Amino acid sequence: MSTIQVLDRQFEVYLDTATIQSRIREMADQISSDYAGTRPLFLSILNGAFLFTADLIRSLSIDPEISFIKLASYQGMRSTGTITTAIGLEVDLTGRDVILLEDIVDTGNTLAKFIPHLLQQQPRSVRIATLLHKAEATQHPLTLDYVGFVIPNKFVVGYGLDYDGWGRQYDAIYQLASK
Ligand code: IMP
């Protein structure tokens, strides 16, 4: 499908499934080599990162621990800038090597607000792996250690990403069509 309709908007395919999968395998190889001999804790940020997490994890050649957390800062097509929920963080992070898994870093507000909370638990290290990065939109000096694709500042859906709860199920990523 090259074009999809989600709610009131038309979207065009931007990254097809083969492109996404091959980049995720490269990211997994890089992470496996950087963390060889260790057992990092992957903290996957729900809801958007669930497919990215599932595919990345299955391509790793190290033995990971995985946990899921929820931090919501988005409504419709606009980031609200405030984290309304931070639930599910039950693992003790003290001394752990943590890798945060994000579907997309847009303004960077979510991670900029969450990372200080995480650091209070004194993990040994914290790195960020994000499938997508809207580099032009990011307003915080975040170090993104593993980035799948740098994308333009346009709204995207599919492969876990939603528009008001719709469109997460596609195995490709679609960009808002310019009418
Ligand atoms: P940030 O806090 O602005 O960096 O936004 C992070 C979160 O906003 C992501 O984890 C997504 O859930 C959501 N988000 C940002 N851009 C998009 C988009 O283009 N499509 C769907 N969700 C997005």
PDB file of C-alpha atoms and ligand atoms in Angstrom:
ATOM      1  CA  MET A   1       0.000   0.000   0.000  1.00  0.00           C
ATOM      2  CA  SER A   2       1.603   3.280  -1.003  1.00  0.00           C
ATOM      3  CA  THR A   3      -1.135   5.525   0.407  1.00  0.00           C
ATOM      4  CA  ILE A   4      -3.300   5.091   3.491  1.00  0.00           C
ATOM      5  CA  GLN A   5      -6.101   7.035   5.103  1.00  0.00           C
ATOM      6  CA  VAL A   6      -5.913   7.466   8.893  1.00  0.00           C
ATOM      7  CA  LEU A   7      -8.887   9.325  10.367  1.00  0.00           C
ATOM      8  CA  ASP A   8      -9.156  12.559   8.355  1.00  0.00           C
ATOM      9  CA  ARG A   9      -5.674  12.459   6.810  1.00  0.00           C
ATOM     10  CA  GLN A  10      -3.913  10.871   3.853  1.00  0.00           C
ATOM     11  CA  PHE A  11      -0.454   9.416   4.379  1.00  0.00           C
ATOM     12  CA  GLU A  12       2.134   8.256   1.823  1.00  0.00           C
ATOM     13  CA  VAL A  13       4.657   5.479   2.332  1.00  0.00           C
ATOM     14  CA  TYR A  14       7.968   6.897   3.519  1.00  0.00           C
ATOM     15  CA  LEU A  15      10.010   3.918   4.819  1.00  0.00           C
ATOM     16  CA  ASP A  16       9.035   0.481   3.552  1.00  0.00           C
ATOM     17  CA  THR A  17       9.273  -2.655   5.657  1.00  0.00           C
ATOM     18  CA  ALA A  18      12.495  -3.969   4.073  1.00  0.00           C
ATOM     19  CA  THR A  19      14.256  -0.655   4.691  1.00  0.00           C
ATOM     20  CA  ILE A  20      13.098  -0.548   8.313  1.00  0.00           C
ATOM     21  CA  GLN A  21      14.045  -4.163   9.012  1.00  0.00           C
ATOM     22  CA  SER A  22      17.492  -3.920   7.489  1.00  0.00           C
ATOM     23  CA  ARG A  23      18.310  -0.754   9.453  1.00  0.00           C
ATOM     24  CA  ILE A  24      17.080  -2.369  12.685  1.00  0.00           C
ATOM     25  CA  ARG A  25      19.403  -5.328  12.075  1.00  0.00           C
ATOM     26  CA  GLU A  26      22.312  -2.906  11.682  1.00  0.00           C
ATOM     27  CA  MET A  27      21.350  -1.160  14.931  1.00  0.00           C
ATOM     28  CA  ALA A  28      21.110  -4.520  16.720  1.00  0.00           C
ATOM     29  CA  ASP A  29      24.559  -5.522  15.449  1.00  0.00           C
ATOM     30  CA  GLN A  30      26.032  -2.260  16.679  1.00  0.00           C
ATOM     31  CA  ILE A  31      24.391  -2.570  20.112  1.00  0.00           C
ATOM     32  CA  SER A  32      25.414  -6.241  20.411  1.00  0.00           C
ATOM     33  CA  SER A  33      29.003  -5.320  19.676  1.00  0.00           C
ATOM     34  CA  ASP A  34      29.020  -2.299  22.041  1.00  0.00           C
ATOM     35  CA  TYR A  35      27.506  -4.344  24.901  1.00  0.00           C
ATOM     36  CA  ALA A  36      29.292  -7.647  24.237  1.00  0.00           C
ATOM     37  CA  GLY A  37      29.728  -9.619  27.452  1.00  0.00           C
ATOM     38  CA  THR A  38      27.189  -7.510  29.395  1.00  0.00           C
ATOM     39  CA  ARG A  39      23.452  -7.753  30.095  1.00  0.00           C
ATOM     40  CA  PRO A  40      21.928  -4.343  29.421  1.00  0.00           C
ATOM     41  CA  LEU A  41      18.416  -3.480  30.496  1.00  0.00           C
ATOM     42  CA  PHE A  42      16.284  -2.329  27.573  1.00  0.00           C
ATOM     43  CA  LEU A  43      13.552   0.045  28.715  1.00  0.00           C
ATOM     44  CA  SER A  44      11.022   0.228  25.935  1.00  0.00           C
ATOM     45  CA  ILE A  45       8.795   3.288  25.933  1.00  0.00           C
ATOM     46  CA  LEU A  46       5.184   2.378  25.238  1.00  0.00           C
ATOM     47  CA  ASN A  47       3.081   2.547  23.264  1.00  0.00           C
ATOM     48  CA  GLY A  48       4.965   3.572  20.145  1.00  0.00           C
ATOM     49  CA  ALA A  49       8.147   1.497  20.566  1.00  0.00           C
ATOM     50  CA  PHE A  50       6.502  -1.927  20.826  1.00  0.00           C
ATOM     51  CA  LEU A  51       7.196  -3.077  17.252  1.00  0.00           C
ATOM     52  CA  PHE A  52      10.682  -1.543  17.148  1.00  0.00           C
ATOM     53  CA  THR A  53      11.452  -3.281  20.449  1.00  0.00           C
ATOM     54  CA  ALA A  54      10.169  -6.645  19.252  1.00  0.00           C
ATOM     55  CA  ASP A  55      12.245  -6.540  16.072  1.00  0.00           C
ATOM     56  CA  LEU A  56      15.403  -5.074  17.613  1.00  0.00           C
ATOM     57  CA  ILE A  57      15.434  -7.552  20.473  1.00  0.00           C
ATOM     58  CA  ARG A  58      15.113 -10.512  18.123  1.00  0.00           C
ATOM     59  CA  SER A  59      18.148  -9.373  16.148  1.00  0.00           C
ATOM     60  CA  LEU A  60      20.492  -8.993  19.132  1.00  0.00           C
ATOM     61  CA  SER A  61      23.272 -11.469  19.718  1.00  0.00           C
ATOM     62  CA  ILE A  62      23.542 -10.587  23.430  1.00  0.00           C
ATOM     63  CA  ASP A  63      21.199 -11.729  26.193  1.00  0.00           C
ATOM     64  CA  PRO A  64      19.060  -8.700  27.124  1.00  0.00           C
ATOM     65  CA  GLU A  65      16.674  -7.890  29.961  1.00  0.00           C
ATOM     66  CA  ILE A  66      13.575  -6.047  28.720  1.00  0.00           C
ATOM     67  CA  SER A  67      11.065  -3.934  30.552  1.00  0.00           C
ATOM     68  CA  PHE A  68       8.293  -1.655  29.324  1.00  0.00           C
ATOM     69  CA  ILE A  69       7.364   1.762  30.640  1.00  0.00           C
ATOM     70  CA  LYS A  70       4.766   4.304  29.660  1.00  0.00           C
ATOM     71  CA  LEU A  71       5.326   8.048  29.384  1.00  0.00           C
ATOM     72  CA  ALA A  72       2.682   9.971  27.485  1.00  0.00           C
ATOM     73  CA  SER A  73       3.270  13.480  26.169  1.00  0.00           C
ATOM     74  CA  TYR A  74       1.407  13.474  22.872  1.00  0.00           C
ATOM     75  CA  GLN A  75      -2.158  14.265  21.819  1.00  0.00           C
ATOM     76  CA  GLY A  76      -3.276  14.237  18.234  1.00  0.00           C
ATOM     77  CA  MET A  77      -0.431  15.649  16.144  1.00  0.00           C
ATOM     78  CA  ARG A  78       1.063  17.881  18.839  1.00  0.00           C
ATOM     79  CA  SER A  79       3.418  17.148  21.708  1.00  0.00           C
ATOM     80  CA  THR A  80       1.945  18.590  24.918  1.00  0.00           C
ATOM     81  CA  GLY A  81       5.385  18.801  26.464  1.00  0.00           C
ATOM     82  CA  THR A  82       4.376  17.329  29.810  1.00  0.00           C
ATOM     83  CA  ILE A  83       4.699  13.724  30.854  1.00  0.00           C
ATOM     84  CA  THR A  84       1.316  12.688  32.147  1.00  0.00           C
ATOM     85  CA  THR A  85       2.177   9.121  33.114  1.00  0.00           C
ATOM     86  CA  ALA A  86       5.375   7.284  34.018  1.00  0.00           C
ATOM     87  CA  ILE A  87       4.310   3.789  34.942  1.00  0.00           C
ATOM     88  CA  GLY A  88       5.828   0.335  34.984  1.00  0.00           C
ATOM     89  CA  LEU A  89       9.378   1.107  36.091  1.00  0.00           C
ATOM     90  CA  GLU A  90       9.764  -1.770  38.508  1.00  0.00           C
ATOM     91  CA  VAL A  91      13.322  -2.929  37.863  1.00  0.00           C
ATOM     92  CA  ASP A  92      16.074  -1.666  40.160  1.00  0.00           C
ATOM     93  CA  LEU A  93      18.319   0.402  37.898  1.00  0.00           C
ATOM     94  CA  THR A  94      21.205   0.810  40.323  1.00  0.00           C
ATOM     95  CA  GLY A  95      24.452  -0.052  38.571  1.00  0.00           C
ATOM     96  CA  ARG A  96      22.660  -1.200  35.411  1.00  0.00           C
ATOM     97  CA  ASP A  97      23.486  -0.378  31.813  1.00  0.00           C
ATOM     98  CA  VAL A  98      20.188   1.019  30.545  1.00  0.00           C
ATOM     99  CA  ILE A  99      19.207   1.434  26.904  1.00  0.00           C
ATOM    100  CA  LEU A 100      16.030   3.438  26.347  1.00  0.00           C
ATOM    101  CA  LEU A 101      14.073   2.366  23.276  1.00  0.00           C
ATOM    102  CA  GLU A 102      11.974   5.066  21.592  1.00  0.00           C
ATOM    103  CA  ASP A 103       9.961   5.005  18.400  1.00  0.00           C
ATOM    104  CA  ILE A 104      10.681   8.653  17.642  1.00  0.00           C
ATOM    105  CA  VAL A 105      12.418  11.637  19.199  1.00  0.00           C
ATOM    106  CA  ASP A 106      10.583  14.766  18.107  1.00  0.00           C
ATOM    107  CA  THR A 107      10.913  17.819  20.399  1.00  0.00           C
ATOM    108  CA  GLY A 108      12.916  15.702  22.832  1.00  0.00           C
ATOM    109  CA  ASN A 109      10.679  16.846  25.728  1.00  0.00           C
ATOM    110  CA  THR A 110       9.758  13.319  26.753  1.00  0.00           C
ATOM    111  CA  LEU A 111      13.325  12.106  27.178  1.00  0.00           C
ATOM    112  CA  ALA A 112      14.630  15.403  28.554  1.00  0.00           C
ATOM    113  CA  LYS A 113      12.024  15.161  31.328  1.00  0.00           C
ATOM    114  CA  PHE A 114      12.391  11.447  31.950  1.00  0.00           C
ATOM    115  CA  ILE A 115      16.174  10.976  31.974  1.00  0.00           C
ATOM    116  CA  PRO A 116      16.754  12.991  35.208  1.00  0.00           C
ATOM    117  CA  HIS A 117      14.225  10.652  36.948  1.00  0.00           C
ATOM    118  CA  LEU A 118      16.147   7.687  35.654  1.00  0.00           C
ATOM    119  CA  LEU A 119      19.511   9.055  36.786  1.00  0.00           C
ATOM    120  CA  GLN A 120      18.231   9.379  40.358  1.00  0.00           C
ATOM    121  CA  GLN A 121      18.347   5.589  40.519  1.00  0.00           C
ATOM    122  CA  GLN A 122      22.058   5.654  39.667  1.00  0.00           C
ATOM    123  CA  PRO A 123      22.284   3.361  36.687  1.00  0.00           C
ATOM    124  CA  ARG A 124      25.834   2.689  35.498  1.00  0.00           C
ATOM    125  CA  SER A 125      25.038   4.089  32.063  1.00  0.00           C
ATOM    126  CA  VAL A 126      22.062   5.327  30.055  1.00  0.00           C
ATOM    127  CA  ARG A 127      21.957   5.316  26.279  1.00  0.00           C
ATOM    128  CA  ILE A 128      19.139   6.064  23.868  1.00  0.00           C
ATOM    129  CA  ALA A 129      18.152   4.038  20.825  1.00  0.00           C
ATOM    130  CA  THR A 130      15.449   5.590  18.676  1.00  0.00           C
ATOM    131  CA  LEU A 131      14.123   4.354  15.378  1.00  0.00           C
ATOM    132  CA  LEU A 132      13.315   7.856  14.118  1.00  0.00           C
ATOM    133  CA  HIS A 133      14.680  11.295  14.888  1.00  0.00           C
ATOM    134  CA  LYS A 134      13.059  14.538  13.748  1.00  0.00           C
ATOM    135  CA  ALA A 135      16.360  16.362  14.144  1.00  0.00           C
ATOM    136  CA  GLU A 136      15.005  19.768  13.084  1.00  0.00           C
ATOM    137  CA  ALA A 137      12.306  19.626  15.758  1.00  0.00           C
ATOM    138  CA  THR A 138      14.498  18.629  18.705  1.00  0.00           C
ATOM    139  CA  GLN A 139      14.852  21.372  21.303  1.00  0.00           C
ATOM    140  CA  HIS A 140      17.041  19.666  23.890  1.00  0.00           C
ATOM    141  CA  PRO A 141      20.732  18.733  23.833  1.00  0.00           C
ATOM    142  CA  LEU A 142      20.085  14.978  23.936  1.00  0.00           C
ATOM    143  CA  THR A 143      22.759  12.493  22.954  1.00  0.00           C
ATOM    144  CA  LEU A 144      21.033   9.927  20.759  1.00  0.00           C
ATOM    145  CA  ASP A 145      23.412   6.982  20.708  1.00  0.00           C
ATOM    146  CA  TYR A 146      21.607   4.809  18.150  1.00  0.00           C
ATOM    147  CA  VAL A 147      19.372   6.409  15.523  1.00  0.00           C
ATOM    148  CA  GLY A 148      17.619   4.436  12.820  1.00  0.00           C
ATOM    149  CA  PHE A 149      16.606   7.270  10.510  1.00  0.00           C
ATOM    150  CA  VAL A 150      16.804  11.049  10.694  1.00  0.00           C
ATOM    151  CA  ILE A 151      13.533  12.250   9.180  1.00  0.00           C
ATOM    152  CA  PRO A 152      12.038  15.618   8.215  1.00  0.00           C
ATOM    153  CA  ASN A 153       9.726  17.447  10.573  1.00  0.00           C
ATOM    154  CA  LYS A 154       6.527  15.889   9.200  1.00  0.00           C
ATOM    155  CA  PHE A 155       3.987  13.766  11.058  1.00  0.00           C
ATOM    156  CA  VAL A 156       4.383  10.007  10.539  1.00  0.00           C
ATOM    157  CA  VAL A 157       2.297   6.930  11.377  1.00  0.00           C
ATOM    158  CA  GLY A 158       2.717   3.167  11.164  1.00  0.00           C
ATOM    159  CA  TYR A 159       5.139   0.641  12.630  1.00  0.00           C
ATOM    160  CA  GLY A 160       3.929   1.453  16.147  1.00  0.00           C
ATOM    161  CA  LEU A 161       3.388   5.167  15.639  1.00  0.00           C
ATOM    162  CA  ASP A 162      -0.164   6.466  15.818  1.00  0.00           C
ATOM    163  CA  TYR A 163      -2.385   9.387  14.972  1.00  0.00           C
ATOM    164  CA  ASP A 164      -4.831   9.709  17.877  1.00  0.00           C
ATOM    165  CA  GLY A 165      -4.592   5.964  18.517  1.00  0.00           C
ATOM    166  CA  TRP A 166      -4.975   4.921  14.887  1.00  0.00           C
ATOM    167  CA  GLY A 167      -2.473   3.569  12.374  1.00  0.00           C
ATOM    168  CA  ARG A 168      -0.033   1.689  14.612  1.00  0.00           C
ATOM    169  CA  GLN A 169      -0.490  -1.669  12.889  1.00  0.00           C
ATOM    170  CA  TYR A 170       1.267  -1.028   9.585  1.00  0.00           C
ATOM    171  CA  ASP A 171       4.679  -2.597   8.939  1.00  0.00           C
ATOM    172  CA  ALA A 172       5.812   0.473   6.976  1.00  0.00           C
ATOM    173  CA  ILE A 173       6.099   4.102   8.061  1.00  0.00           C
ATOM    174  CA  TYR A 174       3.867   6.666   6.351  1.00  0.00           C
ATOM    175  CA  GLN A 175       4.268  10.408   6.148  1.00  0.00           C
ATOM    176  CA  LEU A 176       1.483  12.988   6.077  1.00  0.00           C
ATOM    177  CA  ALA A 177       0.725  13.625   2.409  1.00  0.00           C
ATOM    178  CA  SER A 178       1.267  17.145   1.138  1.00  0.00           C
ATOM    179  CA  LYS A 179      -2.136  17.813  -0.454  1.00  0.00           C
TER     180      LYS A 179
HETATM  181  P1  IMP B   1       8.855  14.299  21.962  1.00  0.00           P
HETATM  182  O1  IMP B   1       8.667  14.339  23.446  1.00  0.00           O
HETATM  183  O2  IMP B   1       8.359  15.559  21.295  1.00  0.00           O
HETATM  184  O3  IMP B   1      10.272  13.964  21.536  1.00  0.00           O
HETATM  185  O4  IMP B   1       7.895  13.185  21.388  1.00  0.00           O
HETATM  186  C1  IMP B   1       8.046  11.881  21.684  1.00  0.00           C
HETATM  187  C2  IMP B   1       6.779  11.084  21.455  1.00  0.00           C
HETATM  188  O5  IMP B   1       5.822  11.790  20.674  1.00  0.00           O
HETATM  189  C3  IMP B   1       7.096   9.840  20.676  1.00  0.00           C
HETATM  190  O6  IMP B   1       7.448   8.782  21.520  1.00  0.00           O
HETATM  191  C4  IMP B   1       5.796   9.575  19.946  1.00  0.00           C
HETATM  192  O7  IMP B   1       4.923   8.833  20.751  1.00  0.00           O
HETATM  193  C5  IMP B   1       5.197  10.950  19.734  1.00  0.00           C
HETATM  194  N1  IMP B   1       5.450  11.476  18.366  1.00  0.00           N
HETATM  195  C6  IMP B   1       6.332  12.422  17.980  1.00  0.00           C
HETATM  196  N2  IMP B   1       6.284  12.635  16.658  1.00  0.00           N
HETATM  197  C7  IMP B   1       5.362  11.785  16.168  1.00  0.00           C
HETATM  198  C8  IMP B   1       4.872  11.507  14.829  1.00  0.00           C
HETATM  199  O8  IMP B   1       5.281  12.097  13.804  1.00  0.00           O
HETATM  200  N3  IMP B   1       3.921  10.544  14.753  1.00  0.00           N
HETATM  201  C9  IMP B   1       3.430   9.874  15.825  1.00  0.00           C
HETATM  202  N4  IMP B   1       3.871  10.081  17.074  1.00  0.00           N
HETATM  203  C10 IMP B   1       4.827  11.042  17.247  1.00  0.00           C
END
